[in-house]
Short mmCIF file of C-alpha atoms and ligand atoms in Angstrom, two decimals:
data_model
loop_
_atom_site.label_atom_id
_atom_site.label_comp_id
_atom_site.label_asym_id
_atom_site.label_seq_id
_atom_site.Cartn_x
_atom_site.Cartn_y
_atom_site.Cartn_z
CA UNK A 1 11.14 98.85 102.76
CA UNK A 2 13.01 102.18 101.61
CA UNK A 3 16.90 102.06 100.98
CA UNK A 4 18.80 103.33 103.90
CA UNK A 5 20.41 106.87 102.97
CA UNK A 6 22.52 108.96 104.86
CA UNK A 7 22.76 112.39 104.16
CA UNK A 8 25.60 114.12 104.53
CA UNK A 9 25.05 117.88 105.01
CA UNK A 10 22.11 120.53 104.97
CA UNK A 11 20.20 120.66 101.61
CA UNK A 12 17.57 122.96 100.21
CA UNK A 13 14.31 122.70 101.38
CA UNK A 14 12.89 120.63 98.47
CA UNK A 15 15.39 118.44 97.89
CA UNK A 16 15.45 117.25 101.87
CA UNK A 17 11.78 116.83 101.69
CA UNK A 18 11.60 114.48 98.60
CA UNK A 19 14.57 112.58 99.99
CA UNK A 20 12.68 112.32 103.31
CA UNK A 21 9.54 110.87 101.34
CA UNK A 22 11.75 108.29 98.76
CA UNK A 23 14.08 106.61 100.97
CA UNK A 24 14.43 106.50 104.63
CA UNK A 25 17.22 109.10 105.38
CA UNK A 26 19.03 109.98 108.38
CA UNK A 27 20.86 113.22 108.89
CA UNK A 28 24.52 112.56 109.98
CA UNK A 29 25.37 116.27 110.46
CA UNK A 30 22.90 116.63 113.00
CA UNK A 31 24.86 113.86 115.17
CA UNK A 32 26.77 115.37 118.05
CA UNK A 33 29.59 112.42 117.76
CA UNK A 34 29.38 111.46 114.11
CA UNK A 35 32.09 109.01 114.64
CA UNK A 36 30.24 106.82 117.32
CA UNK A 37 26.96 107.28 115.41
CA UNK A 38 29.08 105.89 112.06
CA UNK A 39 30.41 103.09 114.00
CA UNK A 40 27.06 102.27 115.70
CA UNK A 41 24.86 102.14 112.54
CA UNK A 42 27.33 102.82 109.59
CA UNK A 43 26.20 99.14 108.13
CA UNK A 44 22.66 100.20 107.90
CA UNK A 45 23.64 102.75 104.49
CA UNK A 46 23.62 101.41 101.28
CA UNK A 47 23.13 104.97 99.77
CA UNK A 48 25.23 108.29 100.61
CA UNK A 49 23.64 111.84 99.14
CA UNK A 50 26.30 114.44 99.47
CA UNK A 51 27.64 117.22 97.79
CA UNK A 52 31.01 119.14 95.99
CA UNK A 53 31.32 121.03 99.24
CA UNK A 54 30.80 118.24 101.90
CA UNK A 55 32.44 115.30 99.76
CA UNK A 56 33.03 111.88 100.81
CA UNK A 57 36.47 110.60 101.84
CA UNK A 58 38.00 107.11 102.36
CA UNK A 59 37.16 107.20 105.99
CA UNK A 60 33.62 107.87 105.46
CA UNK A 61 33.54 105.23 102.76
CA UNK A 62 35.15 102.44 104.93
CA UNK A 63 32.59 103.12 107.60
CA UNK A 64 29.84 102.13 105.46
CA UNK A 65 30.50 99.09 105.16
CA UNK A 66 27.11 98.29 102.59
CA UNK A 67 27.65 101.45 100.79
CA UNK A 68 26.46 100.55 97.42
CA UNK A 69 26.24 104.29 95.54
CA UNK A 70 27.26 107.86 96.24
CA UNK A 71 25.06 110.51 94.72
CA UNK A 72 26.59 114.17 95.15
CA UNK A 73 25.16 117.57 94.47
CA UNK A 74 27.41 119.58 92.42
CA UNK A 75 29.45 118.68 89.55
CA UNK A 76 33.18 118.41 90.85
CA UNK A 77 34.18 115.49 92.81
CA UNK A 78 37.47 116.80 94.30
CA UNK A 79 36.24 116.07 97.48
CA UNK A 80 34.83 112.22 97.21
CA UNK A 81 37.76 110.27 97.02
CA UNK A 82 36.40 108.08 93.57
CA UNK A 83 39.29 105.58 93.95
CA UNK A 84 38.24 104.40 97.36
CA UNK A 85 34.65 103.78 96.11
CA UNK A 86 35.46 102.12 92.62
CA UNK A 87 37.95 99.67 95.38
CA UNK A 88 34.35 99.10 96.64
CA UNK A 89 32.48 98.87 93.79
CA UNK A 90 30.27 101.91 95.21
CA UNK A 91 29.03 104.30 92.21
CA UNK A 92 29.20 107.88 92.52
CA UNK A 93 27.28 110.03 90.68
CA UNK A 94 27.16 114.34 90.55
CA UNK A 95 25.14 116.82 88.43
CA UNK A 96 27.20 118.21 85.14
CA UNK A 97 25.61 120.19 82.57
CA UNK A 98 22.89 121.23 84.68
CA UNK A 99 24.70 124.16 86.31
CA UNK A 100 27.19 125.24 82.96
CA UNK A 101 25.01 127.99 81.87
CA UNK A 102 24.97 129.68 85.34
CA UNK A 103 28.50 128.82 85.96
CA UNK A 104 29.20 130.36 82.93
CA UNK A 105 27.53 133.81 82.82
CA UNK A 106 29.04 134.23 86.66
CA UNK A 107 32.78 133.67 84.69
CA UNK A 108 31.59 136.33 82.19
CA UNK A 109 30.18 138.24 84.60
CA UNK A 110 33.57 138.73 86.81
CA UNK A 111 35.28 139.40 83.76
CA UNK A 112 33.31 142.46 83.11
CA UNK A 113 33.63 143.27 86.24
CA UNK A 114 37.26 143.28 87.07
CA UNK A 115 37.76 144.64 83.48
CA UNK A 116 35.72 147.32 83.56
CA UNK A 117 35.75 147.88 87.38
CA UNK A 118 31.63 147.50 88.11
CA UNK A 119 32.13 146.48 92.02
CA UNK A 120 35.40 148.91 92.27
CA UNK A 121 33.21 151.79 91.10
CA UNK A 122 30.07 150.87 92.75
CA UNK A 123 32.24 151.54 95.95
CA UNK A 124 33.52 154.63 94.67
CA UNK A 125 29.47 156.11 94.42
CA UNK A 126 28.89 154.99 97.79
CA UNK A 127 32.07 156.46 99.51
CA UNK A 128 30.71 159.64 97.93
CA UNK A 129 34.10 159.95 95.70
CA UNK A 130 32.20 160.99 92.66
CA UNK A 131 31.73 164.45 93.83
CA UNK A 132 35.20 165.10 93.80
CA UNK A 133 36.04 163.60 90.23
CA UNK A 134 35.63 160.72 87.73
CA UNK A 135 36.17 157.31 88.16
CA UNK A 136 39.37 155.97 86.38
CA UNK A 137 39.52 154.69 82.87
CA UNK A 138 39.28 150.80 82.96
CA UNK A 139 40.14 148.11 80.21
CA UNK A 140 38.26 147.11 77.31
CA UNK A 141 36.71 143.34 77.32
CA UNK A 142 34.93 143.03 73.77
CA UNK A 143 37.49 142.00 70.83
CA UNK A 144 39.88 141.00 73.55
CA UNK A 145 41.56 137.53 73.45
CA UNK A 146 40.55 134.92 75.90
CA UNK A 147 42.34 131.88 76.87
CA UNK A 148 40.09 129.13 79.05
CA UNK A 149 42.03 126.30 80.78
CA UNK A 150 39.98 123.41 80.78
CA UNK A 151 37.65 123.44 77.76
CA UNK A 152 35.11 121.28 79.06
CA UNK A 153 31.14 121.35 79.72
CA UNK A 154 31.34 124.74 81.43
CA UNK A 155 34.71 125.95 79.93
CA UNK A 156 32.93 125.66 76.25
CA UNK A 157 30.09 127.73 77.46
CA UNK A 158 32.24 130.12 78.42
CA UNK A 159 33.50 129.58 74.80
CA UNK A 160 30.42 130.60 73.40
CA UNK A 161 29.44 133.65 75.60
CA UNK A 162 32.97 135.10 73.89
CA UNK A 163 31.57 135.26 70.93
CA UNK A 164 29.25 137.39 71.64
CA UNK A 165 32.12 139.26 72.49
CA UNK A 166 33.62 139.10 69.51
CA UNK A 167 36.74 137.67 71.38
CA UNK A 168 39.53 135.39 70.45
CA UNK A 169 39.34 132.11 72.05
CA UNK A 170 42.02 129.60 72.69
CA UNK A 171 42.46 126.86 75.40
CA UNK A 172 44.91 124.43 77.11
CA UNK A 173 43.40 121.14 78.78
CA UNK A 174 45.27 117.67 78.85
CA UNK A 175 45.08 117.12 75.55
CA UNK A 176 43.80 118.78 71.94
CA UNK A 177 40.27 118.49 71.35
CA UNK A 178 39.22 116.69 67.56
CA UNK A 179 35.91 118.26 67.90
CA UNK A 180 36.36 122.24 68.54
CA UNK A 181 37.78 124.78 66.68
CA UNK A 182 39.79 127.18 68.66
CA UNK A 183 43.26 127.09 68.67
CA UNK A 184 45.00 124.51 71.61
CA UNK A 185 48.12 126.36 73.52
CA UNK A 186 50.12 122.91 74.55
CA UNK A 187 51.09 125.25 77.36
CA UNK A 188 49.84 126.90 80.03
CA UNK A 189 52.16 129.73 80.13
CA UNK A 190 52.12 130.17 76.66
CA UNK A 191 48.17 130.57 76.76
CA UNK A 192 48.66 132.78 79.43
CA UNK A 193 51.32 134.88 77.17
CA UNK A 194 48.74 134.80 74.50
CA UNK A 195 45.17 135.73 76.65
CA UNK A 196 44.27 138.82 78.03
CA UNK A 197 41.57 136.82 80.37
CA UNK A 198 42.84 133.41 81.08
CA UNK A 199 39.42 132.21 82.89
CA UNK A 200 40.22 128.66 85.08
CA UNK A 201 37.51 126.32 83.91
CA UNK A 202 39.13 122.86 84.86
CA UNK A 203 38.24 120.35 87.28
CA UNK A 204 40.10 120.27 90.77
CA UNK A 205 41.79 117.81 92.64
CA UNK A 206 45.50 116.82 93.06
CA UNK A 207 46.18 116.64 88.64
CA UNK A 208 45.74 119.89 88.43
CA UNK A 209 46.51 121.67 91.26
CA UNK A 210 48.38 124.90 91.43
CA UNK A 211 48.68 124.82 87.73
CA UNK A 212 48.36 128.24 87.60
CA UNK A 213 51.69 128.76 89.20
CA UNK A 214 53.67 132.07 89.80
CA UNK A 215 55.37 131.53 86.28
CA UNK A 216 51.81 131.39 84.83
CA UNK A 217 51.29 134.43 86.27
CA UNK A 218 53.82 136.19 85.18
CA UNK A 219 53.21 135.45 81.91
CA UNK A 220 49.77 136.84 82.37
CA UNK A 221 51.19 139.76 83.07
CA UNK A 222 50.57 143.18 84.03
CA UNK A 223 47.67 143.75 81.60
CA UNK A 224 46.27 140.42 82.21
CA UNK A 225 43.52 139.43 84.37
CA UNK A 226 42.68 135.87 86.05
CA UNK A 227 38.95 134.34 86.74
CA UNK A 228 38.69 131.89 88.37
CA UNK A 229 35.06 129.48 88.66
CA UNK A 230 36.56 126.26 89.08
CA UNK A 231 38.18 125.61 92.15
CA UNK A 232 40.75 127.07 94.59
CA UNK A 233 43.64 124.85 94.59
CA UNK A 234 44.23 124.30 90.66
CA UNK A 235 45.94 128.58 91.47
CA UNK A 236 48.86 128.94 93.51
CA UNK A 237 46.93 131.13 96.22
CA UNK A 238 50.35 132.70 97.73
CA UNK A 239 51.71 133.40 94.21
CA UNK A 240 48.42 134.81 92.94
CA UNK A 241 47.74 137.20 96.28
CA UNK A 242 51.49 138.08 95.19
CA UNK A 243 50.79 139.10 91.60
CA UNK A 244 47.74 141.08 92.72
CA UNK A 245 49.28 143.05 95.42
CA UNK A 246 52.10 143.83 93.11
CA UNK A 247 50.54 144.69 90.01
CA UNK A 248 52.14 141.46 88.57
CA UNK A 249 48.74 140.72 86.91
CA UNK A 250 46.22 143.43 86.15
CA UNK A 251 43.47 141.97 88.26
CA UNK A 252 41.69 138.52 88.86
CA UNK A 253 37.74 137.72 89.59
CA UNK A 254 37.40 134.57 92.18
CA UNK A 255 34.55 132.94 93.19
CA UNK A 256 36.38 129.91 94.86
CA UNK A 257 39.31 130.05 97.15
CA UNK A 258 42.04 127.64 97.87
CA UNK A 259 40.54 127.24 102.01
CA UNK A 260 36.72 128.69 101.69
CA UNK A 261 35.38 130.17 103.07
CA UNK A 262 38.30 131.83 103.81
CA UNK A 263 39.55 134.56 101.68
CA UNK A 264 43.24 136.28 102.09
CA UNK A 265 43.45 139.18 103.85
CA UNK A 266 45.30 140.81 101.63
CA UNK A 267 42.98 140.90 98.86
CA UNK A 268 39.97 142.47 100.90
CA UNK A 269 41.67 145.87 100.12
CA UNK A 270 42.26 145.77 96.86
CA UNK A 271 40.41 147.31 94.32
CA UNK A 272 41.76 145.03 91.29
CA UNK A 273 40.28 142.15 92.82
CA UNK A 274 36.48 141.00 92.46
CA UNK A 275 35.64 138.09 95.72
CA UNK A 276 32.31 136.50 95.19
CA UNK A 277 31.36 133.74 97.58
CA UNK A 278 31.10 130.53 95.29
CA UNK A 279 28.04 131.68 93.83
CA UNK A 280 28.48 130.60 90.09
CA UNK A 281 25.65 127.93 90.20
CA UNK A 282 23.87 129.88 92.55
CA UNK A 283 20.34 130.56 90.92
CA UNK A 284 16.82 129.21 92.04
CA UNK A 285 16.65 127.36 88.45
CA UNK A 286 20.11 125.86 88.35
CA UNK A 287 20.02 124.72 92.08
CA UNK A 288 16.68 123.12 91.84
CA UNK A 289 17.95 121.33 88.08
CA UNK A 290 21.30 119.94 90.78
CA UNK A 291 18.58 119.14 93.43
CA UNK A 292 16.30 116.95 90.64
CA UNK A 293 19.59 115.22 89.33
CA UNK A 294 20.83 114.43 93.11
CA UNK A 295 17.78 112.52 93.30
CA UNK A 296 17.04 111.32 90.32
CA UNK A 297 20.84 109.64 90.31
CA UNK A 298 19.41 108.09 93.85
CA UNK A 299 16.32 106.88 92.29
CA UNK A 300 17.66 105.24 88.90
CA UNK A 301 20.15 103.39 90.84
CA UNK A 302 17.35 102.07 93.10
CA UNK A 303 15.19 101.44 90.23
CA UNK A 304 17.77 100.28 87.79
CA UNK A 305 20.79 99.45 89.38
CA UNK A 306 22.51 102.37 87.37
CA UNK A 307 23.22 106.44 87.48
CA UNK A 308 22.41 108.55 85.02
CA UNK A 309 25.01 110.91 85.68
CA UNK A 310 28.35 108.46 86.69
CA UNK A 311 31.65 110.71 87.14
CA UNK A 312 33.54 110.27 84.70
C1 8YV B 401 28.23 124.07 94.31
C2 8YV B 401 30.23 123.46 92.84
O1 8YV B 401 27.91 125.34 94.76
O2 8YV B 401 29.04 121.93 91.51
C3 8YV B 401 30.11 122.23 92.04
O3 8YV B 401 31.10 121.51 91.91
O4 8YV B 401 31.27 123.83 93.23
C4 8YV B 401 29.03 124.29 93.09
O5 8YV B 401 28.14 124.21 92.05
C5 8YV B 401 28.65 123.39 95.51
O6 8YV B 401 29.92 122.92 95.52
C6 8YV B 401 27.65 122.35 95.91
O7 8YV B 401 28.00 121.82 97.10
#
């Protein structure tokens, strides 16, 4: 007989196939009361296959009552509350590494942009302002210093695009790393002081949220611009839509939000500002390589009794 899966949300094509042929899966989102379906056949799951955006939380957990493993597409796990399934003894497993490269070159490529103004004057062509002048000057990016909170898997290839840039690196996380050698800022604001791109590269959840704080900010500064690929919470939304609106900082490039897909008003006006949809590990390639690890997680704790990608 095939394990019992539930599956949380719409996947790609592929991926819902193979699950469809492995395991026998059932669909939750497509129940009308998901509630009295859970309470009606919750005991039948020993598997859950979910993702960053859908998560899993205690409630979910506790109504599947056999749950014996999580697996999640996406790498953070903000949303799957870990404690509740290690209480359980359920394993949870999500796809790192697999996506760093794209998340990467989407950090680089907002830094470009905001720096340089790519979207801003894209606009300015199509509103036919060219014929009436030039676009304004914008701000350098190579040689520039860069300061990454969160030098992990993606933050360090973020690392290395820089140097292809010929930029400065330094970076703040928990603690110094033995094994890198950039300089460590013990603090935030000082690595903000320091940077002029401070790119958010840390995980989410409640340790580091809104550690990018108005004082943060402010020591950003007016030349100094924000990216953000990691999530929306670990930036003070209100204090950031602040800085932005008054030239506190000299720009920012988001691709997550602190309530997606809902973006602030106020920053759909303003040119300084580069919105992207949470696209970073957005590609054909790197989806598919998240798809094959979903699975794969599914099918090595079928086969083995163990993940090969456990959060950490
Ligand atoms: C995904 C992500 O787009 O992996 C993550 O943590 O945020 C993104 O890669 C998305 O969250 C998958 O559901």
């Amino acid at each position: 007989m095939k394990p019992r899966v539930l599956q949380k949300g719409a996947y790609q094509p592929a991926l819902e196939k193979a699950l469809a042929e492995q395991f026998d899966v059932h669909q939750l989102w497509k129940e009308t009361d998901q509630a009295a379906y859970l309470s009606a056949h919750g005991s039948e799951f020993v598997a859950l296959a979910t993702s960053a955006r859908w998560g899993a939380d205690a409630a979910l957990i506790e109504a599947l009552p056999n749950l014996k493993v999580i697996s999640s597409f996406g790498v953070g796990y903000d949303t799957i509350d870990v404690n509740a399934a290690a209480k359980r003894g359920v394993l949870v497993g999500n796809t790192p590494d697999v996506l760093n490269d794209c998340v990467a070159d989407i950090a680089f490529g907002l830094l470009i942009d905001v720096a340089r103004g790519i979207s801003a004057s894209e606009r300015f062509v199509r509103r036919g302002d060219w014929q009436s002048g030039a676009f304004a000057l914008q701000t350098r990016v190579s040689g520039k210093r860069l300061g990454i909170l969160g030098l992990g898997r993606i933050g360090r290839a973020i690392a290395k695009r820089a140097s292809g840039f010929d930029m400065d690196v330094r970076y703040h996380n928990r603690r110094r790393l033995e094994d890198v050698g950039f300089t460590y800022e013990a603090s935030l604001a000082d690595l903000a002081r320091w940077a002029d791109f401070l790119v958010v590269a840390s995980a989410g959840g409640p340790e580091t949220r809104h550690l990018v704080s108005a004082e943060v900010l402010s020591a950003l500064g007016p030349q100094g611009f924000l990216i953000n690929i990691a999530r929306g919470s670990v930036i003070n939304e209100a204090a950031l839509v602040d800085a932005l609106v008054n030239k506190k900082i000299a720009g920012a490039g988001l691709d997550v939000f602190a309530n997606e897909p809902q973006v602030p008003e106020a920053l759909l006006t303003l040119d300084n500002v580069v919105l992207l949809p949470h696209i970073a590990s957005g590609t054909h390639e790197t989806r598919q390589a998240m798809a094959d690890l979903t699975l794969a997680n599914l099918r090595s704790f079928f086969a083995e009794g163990r993940l090969l990608t456990p959060v950490s």
